[in-house]
mmCIF file of N, CA and C in Angstrom:
data_model
loop_
_atom_site.group_PDB
_atom_site.id
_atom_site.type_symbol
_atom_site.label_atom_id
_atom_site.label_comp_id
_atom_site.label_asym_id
_atom_site.label_seq_id
_atom_site.Cartn_x
_atom_site.Cartn_y
_atom_site.Cartn_z
ATOM 1 N N ILE A 99 0.854 16.102 -14.489
ATOM 2 C CA ILE A 99 0.653 14.678 -14.772
ATOM 3 C C ILE A 99 1.865 13.894 -14.252
ATOM 4 N N TRP A 100 1.664 12.604 -14.090
ATOM 5 C CA TRP A 100 2.675 11.708 -13.537
ATOM 6 C C TRP A 100 4.019 11.928 -14.214
ATOM 7 N N PRO A 101 5.115 11.999 -13.423
ATOM 8 C CA PRO A 101 6.422 12.336 -13.985
ATOM 9 C C PRO A 101 7.082 11.259 -14.821
ATOM 10 N N GLY A 102 6.328 10.302 -15.260
ATOM 11 C CA GLY A 102 6.851 9.352 -16.239
ATOM 12 C C GLY A 102 7.638 8.201 -15.652
ATOM 13 N N ARG A 103 8.623 7.815 -16.389
ATOM 14 C CA ARG A 103 9.383 6.603 -16.102
ATOM 15 C C ARG A 103 10.009 6.591 -14.709
ATOM 16 N N MET A 104 10.546 7.714 -14.259
ATOM 17 C CA MET A 104 11.189 7.775 -12.948
ATOM 18 C C MET A 104 10.202 7.388 -11.841
ATOM 19 N N GLY A 105 8.983 7.862 -11.933
ATOM 20 C CA GLY A 105 7.960 7.511 -10.944
ATOM 21 C C GLY A 105 7.657 6.030 -10.935
ATOM 22 N N HIS A 106 7.630 5.440 -12.103
ATOM 23 C CA HIS A 106 7.379 3.999 -12.195
ATOM 24 C C HIS A 106 8.524 3.218 -11.549
ATOM 25 N N VAL A 107 9.751 3.626 -11.845
ATOM 26 C CA VAL A 107 10.919 2.956 -11.270
ATOM 27 C C VAL A 107 10.895 3.073 -9.744
ATOM 28 N N LEU A 108 10.626 4.260 -9.236
ATOM 29 C CA LEU A 108 10.597 4.458 -7.783
ATOM 30 C C LEU A 108 9.472 3.653 -7.128
ATOM 31 N N ALA A 109 8.342 3.556 -7.791
ATOM 32 C CA ALA A 109 7.243 2.758 -7.235
ATOM 33 C C ALA A 109 7.648 1.295 -7.125
ATOM 34 N N TRP A 110 8.284 0.768 -8.158
ATOM 35 C CA TRP A 110 8.724 -0.625 -8.105
ATOM 36 C C TRP A 110 9.827 -0.820 -7.075
ATOM 37 N N LEU A 111 10.724 0.158 -6.942
ATOM 38 C CA LEU A 111 11.765 0.068 -5.910
ATOM 39 C C LEU A 111 11.146 0.041 -4.517
ATOM 40 N N GLY A 112 9.990 0.661 -4.368
ATOM 41 C CA GLY A 112 9.295 0.663 -3.083
ATOM 42 C C GLY A 112 8.810 -0.709 -2.649
ATOM 43 N N THR A 113 8.813 -1.667 -3.573
ATOM 44 C CA THR A 113 8.405 -3.031 -3.208
ATOM 45 C C THR A 113 9.559 -3.829 -2.591
ATOM 46 N N ILE A 114 10.773 -3.319 -2.674
ATOM 47 C CA ILE A 114 11.943 -4.064 -2.179
ATOM 48 C C ILE A 114 11.801 -4.460 -0.706
ATOM 49 N N PRO A 115 11.386 -3.563 0.206
ATOM 50 C CA PRO A 115 11.237 -4.018 1.604
ATOM 51 C C PRO A 115 10.232 -5.158 1.770
ATOM 52 N N PHE A 116 9.173 -5.159 0.977
ATOM 53 C CA PHE A 116 8.211 -6.265 1.043
ATOM 54 C C PHE A 116 8.853 -7.565 0.560
ATOM 55 N N ILE A 117 9.606 -7.474 -0.534
ATOM 56 C CA ILE A 117 10.290 -8.654 -1.072
ATOM 57 C C ILE A 117 11.309 -9.181 -0.067
ATOM 58 N N LEU A 118 12.077 -8.277 0.538
ATOM 59 C CA LEU A 118 13.070 -8.692 1.532
ATOM 60 C C LEU A 118 12.401 -9.361 2.733
ATOM 61 N N ALA A 119 11.271 -8.816 3.168
ATOM 62 C CA ALA A 119 10.538 -9.425 4.285
ATOM 63 C C ALA A 119 10.102 -10.835 3.923
ATOM 64 N N LEU A 120 9.633 -11.014 2.714
ATOM 65 C CA LEU A 120 9.231 -12.351 2.272
ATOM 66 C C LEU A 120 10.429 -13.296 2.249
ATOM 67 N N LEU A 121 11.548 -12.827 1.715
ATOM 68 C CA LEU A 121 12.729 -13.678 1.652
ATOM 69 C C LEU A 121 13.214 -14.068 3.049
ATOM 70 N N VAL A 122 13.221 -13.109 3.976
ATOM 71 C CA VAL A 122 13.631 -13.403 5.354
ATOM 72 C C VAL A 122 12.678 -14.407 5.986
ATOM 73 N N SER A 123 11.396 -14.277 5.682
ATOM 74 C CA SER A 123 10.414 -15.194 6.283
ATOM 75 C C SER A 123 10.571 -16.624 5.777
ATOM 76 N N LEU A 124 11.332 -16.803 4.719
ATOM 77 C CA LEU A 124 11.563 -18.141 4.166
ATOM 78 C C LEU A 124 12.856 -18.768 4.681
ATOM 79 N N THR A 125 13.600 -18.033 5.521
ATOM 80 C CA THR A 125 14.869 -18.552 6.035
ATOM 81 C C THR A 125 14.668 -19.276 7.364
ATOM 82 N N ALA A 126 15.736 -19.895 7.817
ATOM 83 C CA ALA A 126 15.711 -20.593 9.104
ATOM 84 C C ALA A 126 15.626 -19.610 10.278
ATOM 85 N N TYR A 127 15.888 -18.334 10.032
ATOM 86 C CA TYR A 127 15.879 -17.328 11.096
ATOM 87 C C TYR A 127 14.504 -16.710 11.334
ATOM 88 N N ARG A 128 13.513 -17.149 10.611
ATOM 89 C CA ARG A 128 12.194 -16.513 10.676
ATOM 90 C C ARG A 128 11.604 -16.501 12.081
ATOM 91 N N LEU A 129 11.835 -17.548 12.853
ATOM 92 C CA LEU A 129 11.272 -17.591 14.208
ATOM 93 C C LEU A 129 11.869 -16.499 15.096
ATOM 94 N N GLN A 130 13.156 -16.257 14.935
ATOM 95 C CA GLN A 130 13.817 -15.242 15.748
ATOM 96 C C GLN A 130 13.428 -13.831 15.334
ATOM 97 N N VAL A 131 13.201 -13.613 14.049
ATOM 98 C CA VAL A 131 12.954 -12.243 13.557
ATOM 99 C C VAL A 131 11.479 -11.924 13.335
ATOM 100 N N TRP A 132 10.607 -12.921 13.491
ATOM 101 C CA TRP A 132 9.203 -12.693 13.145
ATOM 102 C C TRP A 132 8.586 -11.475 13.839
ATOM 103 N N PRO A 133 8.724 -11.301 15.155
ATOM 104 C CA PRO A 133 8.113 -10.119 15.791
ATOM 105 C C PRO A 133 8.644 -8.799 15.208
ATOM 106 N N PHE A 134 9.938 -8.761 14.923
ATOM 107 C CA PHE A 134 10.543 -7.574 14.335
ATOM 108 C C PHE A 134 10.033 -7.373 12.905
ATOM 109 N N LEU A 135 9.928 -8.465 12.168
ATOM 110 C CA LEU A 135 9.436 -8.415 10.792
ATOM 111 C C LEU A 135 8.011 -7.861 10.742
ATOM 112 N N VAL A 136 7.177 -8.269 11.681
ATOM 113 C CA VAL A 136 5.798 -7.774 11.738
ATOM 114 C C VAL A 136 5.781 -6.262 11.914
ATOM 115 N N VAL A 137 6.606 -5.751 12.802
ATOM 116 C CA VAL A 137 6.659 -4.296 13.041
ATOM 117 C C VAL A 137 7.165 -3.572 11.796
ATOM 118 N N ILE A 138 8.214 -4.095 11.205
ATOM 119 C CA ILE A 138 8.790 -3.454 10.013
ATOM 120 C C ILE A 138 7.771 -3.411 8.873
ATOM 121 N N VAL A 139 7.165 -4.536 8.586
ATOM 122 C CA VAL A 139 6.205 -4.603 7.473
ATOM 123 C C VAL A 139 4.988 -3.722 7.765
ATOM 124 N N SER A 140 4.479 -3.774 8.990
ATOM 125 C CA SER A 140 3.303 -2.969 9.347
ATOM 126 C C SER A 140 3.563 -1.483 9.159
ATOM 127 N N THR A 141 4.669 -1.011 9.710
ATOM 128 C CA THR A 141 4.948 0.426 9.645
ATOM 129 C C THR A 141 5.300 0.866 8.231
ATOM 130 N N TYR A 142 6.081 0.048 7.518
ATOM 131 C CA TYR A 142 6.435 0.417 6.148
ATOM 132 C C TYR A 142 5.197 0.446 5.252
ATOM 133 N N ALA A 143 4.356 -0.559 5.364
ATOM 134 C CA ALA A 143 3.143 -0.612 4.532
ATOM 135 C C ALA A 143 2.250 0.595 4.805
ATOM 136 N N ALA A 144 2.075 0.946 6.076
ATOM 137 C CA ALA A 144 1.250 2.104 6.418
ATOM 138 C C ALA A 144 1.895 3.404 5.927
ATOM 139 N N MET A 145 3.210 3.502 6.047
ATOM 140 C CA MET A 145 3.904 4.704 5.599
ATOM 141 C C MET A 145 3.754 4.890 4.088
ATOM 142 N N ILE A 146 3.906 3.824 3.331
ATOM 143 C CA ILE A 146 3.811 3.924 1.872
ATOM 144 C C ILE A 146 2.394 4.265 1.428
ATOM 145 N N VAL A 147 1.390 3.632 2.007
ATOM 146 C CA VAL A 147 0.018 3.946 1.594
ATOM 147 C C VAL A 147 -0.344 5.389 1.990
ATOM 148 N N THR A 148 0.225 5.875 3.079
ATOM 149 C CA THR A 148 0.017 7.269 3.463
ATOM 150 C C THR A 148 0.691 8.207 2.461
ATOM 151 N N PHE A 149 1.860 7.828 1.985
ATOM 152 C CA PHE A 149 2.541 8.605 0.945
ATOM 153 C C PHE A 149 1.686 8.660 -0.321
ATOM 154 N N ILE A 150 1.141 7.515 -0.696
ATOM 155 C CA ILE A 150 0.272 7.471 -1.885
ATOM 156 C C ILE A 150 -0.935 8.385 -1.685
ATOM 157 N N ALA A 151 -1.545 8.309 -0.502
ATOM 158 C CA ALA A 151 -2.699 9.169 -0.211
ATOM 159 C C ALA A 151 -2.304 10.640 -0.289
ATOM 160 N N GLY A 152 -1.115 10.965 0.178
ATOM 161 C CA GLY A 152 -0.641 12.352 0.078
ATOM 162 C C GLY A 152 -0.457 12.792 -1.362
ATOM 163 N N SER A 153 -0.037 11.870 -2.214
ATOM 164 C CA SER A 153 0.129 12.230 -3.632
ATOM 165 C C SER A 153 -1.209 12.567 -4.279
ATOM 166 N N HIS A 154 -2.283 12.045 -3.708
ATOM 167 C CA HIS A 154 -3.614 12.361 -4.244
ATOM 168 C C HIS A 154 -3.920 13.850 -4.121
ATOM 169 N N TRP A 155 -3.374 14.487 -3.093
ATOM 170 C CA TRP A 155 -3.603 15.937 -2.946
ATOM 171 C C TRP A 155 -3.028 16.682 -4.148
ATOM 172 N N GLY A 156 -1.808 16.316 -4.551
ATOM 173 C CA GLY A 156 -1.200 16.962 -5.711
ATOM 174 C C GLY A 156 -1.960 16.657 -6.989
ATOM 175 N N LEU A 157 -2.343 15.406 -7.153
ATOM 176 C CA LEU A 157 -3.095 15.025 -8.351
ATOM 177 C C LEU A 157 -4.472 15.690 -8.383
ATOM 178 N N SER A 158 -5.050 15.929 -7.211
ATOM 179 C CA SER A 158 -6.394 16.526 -7.169
ATOM 180 C C SER A 158 -6.395 17.964 -7.680
ATOM 181 N N SER A 159 -5.230 18.603 -7.700
ATOM 182 C CA SER A 159 -5.172 19.986 -8.202
ATOM 183 C C SER A 159 -5.402 20.047 -9.709
ATOM 184 N N LYS A 160 -5.371 18.898 -10.368
ATOM 185 C CA LYS A 160 -5.549 18.833 -11.817
ATOM 186 C C LYS A 160 -6.957 18.424 -12.240
ATOM 187 N N ILE A 161 -7.866 18.263 -11.270
ATOM 188 C CA ILE A 161 -9.229 17.837 -11.601
ATOM 189 C C ILE A 161 -10.228 18.885 -11.148
ATOM 190 N N PRO A 162 -11.482 18.799 -11.616
ATOM 191 C CA PRO A 162 -12.489 19.789 -11.227
ATOM 192 C C PRO A 162 -12.639 19.905 -9.705
ATOM 193 N N HIS A 163 -12.899 21.122 -9.245
ATOM 194 C CA HIS A 163 -12.930 21.456 -7.819
ATOM 195 C C HIS A 163 -13.841 20.531 -7.006
ATOM 196 N N LYS A 164 -15.037 20.278 -7.511
ATOM 197 C CA LYS A 164 -16.002 19.429 -6.780
ATOM 198 C C LYS A 164 -15.417 18.042 -6.512
ATOM 199 N N ASN A 165 -14.795 17.466 -7.514
ATOM 200 C CA ASN A 165 -14.194 16.139 -7.367
ATOM 201 C C ASN A 165 -12.914 16.190 -6.539
ATOM 202 N N ALA A 166 -12.176 17.278 -6.652
ATOM 203 C CA ALA A 166 -10.924 17.426 -5.905
ATOM 204 C C ALA A 166 -11.185 17.407 -4.401
ATOM 205 N N LYS A 167 -12.260 18.050 -3.979
ATOM 206 C CA LYS A 167 -12.590 18.057 -2.550
ATOM 207 C C LYS A 167 -12.840 16.639 -2.044
ATOM 208 N N LYS A 168 -13.565 15.844 -2.822
ATOM 209 C CA LYS A 168 -13.830 14.457 -2.439
ATOM 210 C C LYS A 168 -12.534 13.649 -2.375
ATOM 211 N N VAL A 169 -11.664 13.847 -3.352
ATOM 212 C CA VAL A 169 -10.386 13.129 -3.380
ATOM 213 C C VAL A 169 -9.577 13.463 -2.129
ATOM 214 N N MET A 170 -9.537 14.725 -1.756
ATOM 215 C CA MET A 170 -8.771 15.134 -0.583
ATOM 216 C C MET A 170 -9.342 14.512 0.698
ATOM 217 N N ILE A 171 -10.650 14.477 0.806
ATOM 218 C CA ILE A 171 -11.284 13.865 1.980
ATOM 219 C C ILE A 171 -10.989 12.365 2.020
ATOM 220 N N TYR A 172 -11.142 11.689 0.875
ATOM 221 C CA TYR A 172 -10.882 10.253 0.828
ATOM 222 C C TYR A 172 -9.411 9.937 1.111
ATOM 223 N N SER A 173 -8.511 10.789 0.625
ATOM 224 C CA SER A 173 -7.093 10.532 0.878
ATOM 225 C C SER A 173 -6.783 10.670 2.366
ATOM 226 N N ASN A 174 -7.434 11.606 3.023
ATOM 227 C CA ASN A 174 -7.267 11.710 4.479
ATOM 228 C C ASN A 174 -7.820 10.477 5.177
ATOM 229 N N ALA A 175 -8.936 9.959 4.696
ATOM 230 C CA ALA A 175 -9.528 8.759 5.287
ATOM 231 C C ALA A 175 -8.575 7.566 5.144
ATOM 232 N N ILE A 176 -7.921 7.453 3.997
ATOM 233 C CA ILE A 176 -6.956 6.372 3.787
ATOM 234 C C ILE A 176 -5.856 6.443 4.840
ATOM 235 N N THR A 177 -5.323 7.640 5.050
ATOM 236 C CA THR A 177 -4.251 7.823 6.032
ATOM 237 C C THR A 177 -4.724 7.458 7.431
ATOM 238 N N LEU A 178 -5.904 7.909 7.796
ATOM 239 C CA LEU A 178 -6.416 7.602 9.137
ATOM 240 C C LEU A 178 -6.662 6.110 9.330
ATOM 241 N N PHE A 179 -7.208 5.451 8.316
ATOM 242 C CA PHE A 179 -7.442 4.014 8.432
ATOM 243 C C PHE A 179 -6.126 3.235 8.479
ATOM 244 N N ALA A 180 -5.126 3.671 7.723
ATOM 245 C CA ALA A 180 -3.821 3.006 7.782
ATOM 246 C C ALA A 180 -3.218 3.147 9.175
ATOM 247 N N TRP A 181 -3.326 4.338 9.737
ATOM 248 C CA TRP A 181 -2.817 4.571 11.093
ATOM 249 C C TRP A 181 -3.555 3.687 12.106
ATOM 250 N N LEU A 182 -4.884 3.658 12.002
ATOM 251 C CA LEU A 182 -5.662 2.804 12.901
ATOM 252 C C LEU A 182 -5.307 1.335 12.694
ATOM 253 N N GLY A 183 -5.047 0.982 11.446
ATOM 254 C CA GLY A 183 -4.683 -0.399 11.146
ATOM 255 C C GLY A 183 -3.441 -0.844 11.875
ATOM 256 N N ILE A 184 -2.410 -0.010 11.902
ATOM 257 C CA ILE A 184 -1.179 -0.442 12.571
ATOM 258 C C ILE A 184 -1.299 -0.390 14.089
ATOM 259 N N LEU A 185 -2.339 0.254 14.589
ATOM 260 C CA LEU A 185 -2.572 0.260 16.035
ATOM 261 C C LEU A 185 -3.342 -0.973 16.501
ATOM 262 N N PHE A 186 -3.918 -1.699 15.560
ATOM 263 C CA PHE A 186 -4.731 -2.866 15.888
ATOM 264 C C PHE A 186 -3.868 -3.941 16.513
ATOM 265 N N PRO A 187 -4.323 -4.585 17.593
ATOM 266 C CA PRO A 187 -3.476 -5.563 18.291
ATOM 267 C C PRO A 187 -3.137 -6.820 17.486
ATOM 268 N N SER A 188 -3.988 -7.249 16.595
ATOM 269 C CA SER A 188 -3.711 -8.435 15.775
ATOM 270 C C SER A 188 -2.975 -8.001 14.512
ATOM 271 N N TRP A 189 -1.766 -8.530 14.316
ATOM 272 C CA TRP A 189 -1.004 -8.135 13.129
ATOM 273 C C TRP A 189 -1.688 -8.580 11.844
ATOM 274 N N ILE A 190 -2.402 -9.685 11.874
ATOM 275 C CA ILE A 190 -3.095 -10.143 10.664
ATOM 276 C C ILE A 190 -4.198 -9.156 10.294
ATOM 277 N N ILE A 191 -5.019 -8.788 11.241
ATOM 278 C CA ILE A 191 -6.084 -7.819 10.969
ATOM 279 C C ILE A 191 -5.478 -6.471 10.588
ATOM 280 N N SER A 192 -4.394 -6.106 11.248
ATOM 281 C CA SER A 192 -3.691 -4.867 10.926
ATOM 282 C C SER A 192 -3.291 -4.841 9.453
ATOM 283 N N TRP A 193 -2.653 -5.925 9.000
ATOM 284 C CA TRP A 193 -2.220 -5.978 7.603
ATOM 285 C C TRP A 193 -3.400 -5.973 6.645
ATOM 286 N N LEU A 194 -4.482 -6.628 7.013
ATOM 287 C CA LEU A 194 -5.672 -6.629 6.144
ATOM 288 C C LEU A 194 -6.278 -5.229 6.039
ATOM 289 N N ILE A 195 -6.269 -4.496 7.136
ATOM 290 C CA ILE A 195 -6.770 -3.113 7.110
ATOM 291 C C ILE A 195 -5.889 -2.254 6.209
ATOM 292 N N VAL A 196 -4.579 -2.370 6.387
ATOM 293 C CA VAL A 196 -3.657 -1.574 5.563
ATOM 294 C C VAL A 196 -3.785 -1.974 4.097
ATOM 295 N N LEU A 197 -3.932 -3.273 3.827
ATOM 296 C CA LEU A 197 -4.128 -3.711 2.441
ATOM 297 C C LEU A 197 -5.399 -3.119 1.837
ATOM 298 N N SER A 198 -6.454 -3.048 2.624
ATOM 299 C CA SER A 198 -7.678 -2.435 2.104
ATOM 300 C C SER A 198 -7.440 -0.967 1.773
ATOM 301 N N CYS A 199 -6.562 -0.315 2.525
ATOM 302 C CA CYS A 199 -6.211 1.077 2.228
ATOM 303 C C CYS A 199 -5.494 1.183 0.881
ATOM 304 N N TYR A 200 -4.612 0.214 0.586
ATOM 305 C CA TYR A 200 -3.932 0.209 -0.715
ATOM 306 C C TYR A 200 -4.946 0.125 -1.857
ATOM 307 N N TRP A 201 -5.931 -0.753 -1.695
ATOM 308 C CA TRP A 201 -6.914 -0.924 -2.767
ATOM 309 C C TRP A 201 -7.844 0.276 -2.859
ATOM 310 N N PHE A 202 -8.169 0.879 -1.741
ATOM 311 C CA PHE A 202 -8.987 2.088 -1.785
ATOM 312 C C PHE A 202 -8.205 3.210 -2.465
ATOM 313 N N ALA A 203 -6.896 3.289 -2.185
ATOM 314 C CA ALA A 203 -6.051 4.295 -2.848
ATOM 315 C C ALA A 203 -6.001 4.050 -4.353
ATOM 316 N N TYR A 204 -5.943 2.778 -4.740
ATOM 317 C CA TYR A 204 -5.962 2.451 -6.163
ATOM 318 C C TYR A 204 -7.271 2.907 -6.815
ATOM 319 N N LEU A 205 -8.391 2.651 -6.139
ATOM 320 C CA LEU A 205 -9.685 3.104 -6.677
ATOM 321 C C LEU A 205 -9.732 4.628 -6.776
ATOM 322 N N LEU A 206 -9.126 5.298 -5.834
ATOM 323 C CA LEU A 206 -9.058 6.756 -5.884
ATOM 324 C C LEU A 206 -8.181 7.208 -7.055
ATOM 325 N N ASP A 207 -7.107 6.479 -7.331
ATOM 326 C CA ASP A 207 -6.276 6.770 -8.508
ATOM 327 C C ASP A 207 -7.100 6.664 -9.786
ATOM 328 N N LYS A 208 -7.921 5.628 -9.866
ATOM 329 C CA LYS A 208 -8.767 5.461 -11.048
ATOM 330 C C LYS A 208 -9.744 6.637 -11.194
ATOM 331 N N THR A 209 -10.288 7.095 -10.074
ATOM 332 C CA THR A 209 -11.194 8.247 -10.098
ATOM 333 C C THR A 209 -10.461 9.488 -10.586
ATOM 334 N N ILE A 210 -9.274 9.703 -10.068
ATOM 335 C CA ILE A 210 -8.467 10.860 -10.474
ATOM 336 C C ILE A 210 -8.165 10.771 -11.969
ATOM 337 N N GLN A 211 -7.826 9.582 -12.433
ATOM 338 C CA GLN A 211 -7.522 9.396 -13.857
ATOM 339 C C GLN A 211 -8.742 9.683 -14.721
ATOM 340 N N ARG A 212 -9.919 9.231 -14.282
ATOM 341 C CA ARG A 212 -11.152 9.482 -15.045
ATOM 342 C C ARG A 212 -11.423 10.976 -15.206
ATOM 343 N N HIS A 213 -10.993 11.764 -14.228
ATOM 344 C CA HIS A 213 -11.216 13.209 -14.277
ATOM 345 C C HIS A 213 -10.014 13.972 -14.835
ATOM 346 N N GLY A 214 -9.040 13.259 -15.384
ATOM 347 C CA GLY A 214 -7.919 13.901 -16.060
ATOM 348 C C GLY A 214 -6.749 14.288 -15.171
ATOM 349 N N GLY A 215 -6.690 13.789 -13.946
ATOM 350 C CA GLY A 215 -5.616 14.178 -13.031
ATOM 351 C C GLY A 215 -4.335 13.372 -13.182
ATOM 352 N N CYS A 216 -4.405 12.216 -13.830
ATOM 353 C CA CYS A 216 -3.203 11.417 -14.092
ATOM 354 C C CYS A 216 -3.481 10.547 -15.312
ATOM 355 N N ASP A 217 -2.418 9.978 -15.855
ATOM 356 C CA ASP A 217 -2.614 9.186 -17.070
ATOM 357 C C ASP A 217 -2.825 7.700 -16.753
ATOM 358 N N VAL A 218 -3.212 6.982 -17.779
ATOM 359 C CA VAL A 218 -3.546 5.568 -17.644
ATOM 360 C C VAL A 218 -2.335 4.746 -17.214
ATOM 361 N N SER A 219 -1.144 5.115 -17.670
ATOM 362 C CA SER A 219 0.043 4.325 -17.326
ATOM 363 C C SER A 219 0.313 4.368 -15.820
ATOM 364 N N TYR A 220 0.004 5.485 -15.182
ATOM 365 C CA TYR A 220 0.172 5.585 -13.734
ATOM 366 C C TYR A 220 -0.780 4.621 -13.028
ATOM 367 N N VAL A 221 -2.026 4.617 -13.432
ATOM 368 C CA VAL A 221 -3.023 3.754 -12.801
ATOM 369 C C VAL A 221 -2.690 2.277 -13.056
ATOM 370 N N LYS A 222 -2.223 1.975 -14.241
ATOM 371 C CA LYS A 222 -1.836 0.593 -14.565
ATOM 372 C C LYS A 222 -0.657 0.154 -13.691
ATOM 373 N N MET A 223 0.341 1.039 -13.545
ATOM 374 C CA MET A 223 1.483 0.725 -12.702
ATOM 375 C C MET A 223 1.035 0.521 -11.266
ATOM 376 N N ARG A 224 0.152 1.372 -10.769
ATOM 377 C CA ARG A 224 -0.349 1.250 -9.394
ATOM 378 C C ARG A 224 -1.084 -0.069 -9.191
ATOM 379 N N LEU A 225 -1.829 -0.511 -10.198
ATOM 380 C CA LEU A 225 -2.506 -1.803 -10.109
ATOM 381 C C LEU A 225 -1.488 -2.934 -9.962
ATOM 382 N N HIS A 226 -0.440 -2.904 -10.773
ATOM 383 C CA HIS A 226 0.565 -3.963 -10.726
ATOM 384 C C HIS A 226 1.331 -3.958 -9.406
ATOM 385 N N VAL A 227 1.743 -2.795 -8.949
ATOM 386 C CA VAL A 227 2.494 -2.718 -7.692
ATOM 387 C C VAL A 227 1.605 -3.117 -6.515
ATOM 388 N N THR A 228 0.366 -2.626 -6.504
ATOM 389 C CA THR A 228 -0.560 -2.970 -5.424
ATOM 390 C C THR A 228 -0.858 -4.466 -5.422
ATOM 391 N N SER A 229 -0.995 -5.057 -6.583
ATOM 392 C CA SER A 229 -1.228 -6.507 -6.672
ATOM 393 C C SER A 229 -0.039 -7.284 -6.128
ATOM 394 N N MET A 230 1.160 -6.834 -6.460
ATOM 395 C CA MET A 230 2.353 -7.514 -5.971
ATOM 396 C C MET A 230 2.462 -7.407 -4.449
ATOM 397 N N VAL A 231 2.251 -6.214 -3.900
ATOM 398 C CA VAL A 231 2.304 -6.025 -2.451
ATOM 399 C C VAL A 231 1.234 -6.878 -1.776
ATOM 400 N N THR A 232 0.059 -6.930 -2.358
ATOM 401 C CA THR A 232 -1.021 -7.745 -1.807
ATOM 402 C C THR A 232 -0.628 -9.217 -1.780
ATOM 403 N N ALA A 233 -0.081 -9.707 -2.877
ATOM 404 C CA ALA A 233 0.328 -11.115 -2.936
ATOM 405 C C ALA A 233 1.388 -11.416 -1.874
ATOM 406 N N ILE A 234 2.365 -10.536 -1.746
ATOM 407 C CA ILE A 234 3.426 -10.754 -0.752
ATOM 408 C C ILE A 234 2.844 -10.754 0.653
ATOM 409 N N LEU A 235 1.974 -9.799 0.954
ATOM 410 C CA LEU A 235 1.408 -9.745 2.302
ATOM 411 C C LEU A 235 0.528 -10.958 2.603
ATOM 412 N N PHE A 236 -0.200 -11.442 1.623
ATOM 413 C CA PHE A 236 -0.994 -12.654 1.854
ATOM 414 C C PHE A 236 -0.099 -13.874 2.074
ATOM 415 N N ILE A 237 1.009 -13.956 1.355
ATOM 416 C CA ILE A 237 1.948 -15.053 1.588
ATOM 417 C C ILE A 237 2.539 -14.940 2.989
ATOM 418 N N LEU A 238 2.908 -13.716 3.386
ATOM 419 C CA LEU A 238 3.448 -13.505 4.733
ATOM 420 C C LEU A 238 2.414 -13.848 5.795
ATOM 421 N N ILE A 239 1.169 -13.488 5.564
ATOM 422 C CA ILE A 239 0.113 -13.838 6.528
ATOM 423 C C ILE A 239 0.001 -15.355 6.642
ATOM 424 N N PHE A 240 0.028 -16.031 5.498
ATOM 425 C CA PHE A 240 -0.057 -17.486 5.504
ATOM 426 C C PHE A 240 1.124 -18.093 6.255
ATOM 427 N N LEU A 241 2.320 -17.632 5.957
ATOM 428 C CA LEU A 241 3.517 -18.169 6.620
ATOM 429 C C LEU A 241 3.547 -17.781 8.098
ATOM 430 N N GLY A 242 3.152 -16.575 8.396
ATOM 431 C CA GLY A 242 3.239 -16.069 9.764
ATOM 432 C C GLY A 242 2.246 -16.672 10.724
ATOM 433 N N ARG A 243 1.162 -17.157 10.212
ATOM 434 C CA ARG A 243 0.181 -17.732 11.127
ATOM 435 C C ARG A 243 0.714 -18.988 11.801
ATOM 436 N N PHE A 244 1.762 -19.573 11.236
ATOM 437 C CA PHE A 244 2.400 -20.731 11.851
ATOM 438 C C PHE A 244 3.414 -20.318 12.917
ATOM 439 N N GLU A 245 3.721 -19.031 12.963
ATOM 440 C CA GLU A 245 4.714 -18.534 13.918
ATOM 441 C C GLU A 245 4.060 -18.146 15.239
ATOM 442 N N LEU A 246 2.737 -18.172 15.315
ATOM 443 C CA LEU A 246 2.036 -17.736 16.520
ATOM 444 C C LEU A 246 2.185 -18.714 17.658
#
């Protein structure tokens, strides 16, 4: 089961690059750094959602075999879609694809929790962190569309 408080702290610390990207996008330097910021946010977001998908493999070992196989397949799909998302030429569409991967991963967390693979506090934390990342990325999309 989820390793408790340390996991929650690390998950919240994982939002720091998103917060920093938002703060940088609000400065006078945003025009100069915007292309770099897009690459950083795209790759970091895809890397983190892939990490989450990988954690599903470990969590799936705690649920019934039939459901575990589905979780493993879906977690691979999340990783592949995140990878395809960052390859997309439009950064806005790229971020929307990666964001959909975050929400699909959250739904997979809920499925794992329903089958006893993780506790409710983990799923609740994932909802809050995913919501925060989503809000930041939507703000960045809104701000960034003026940089085109």
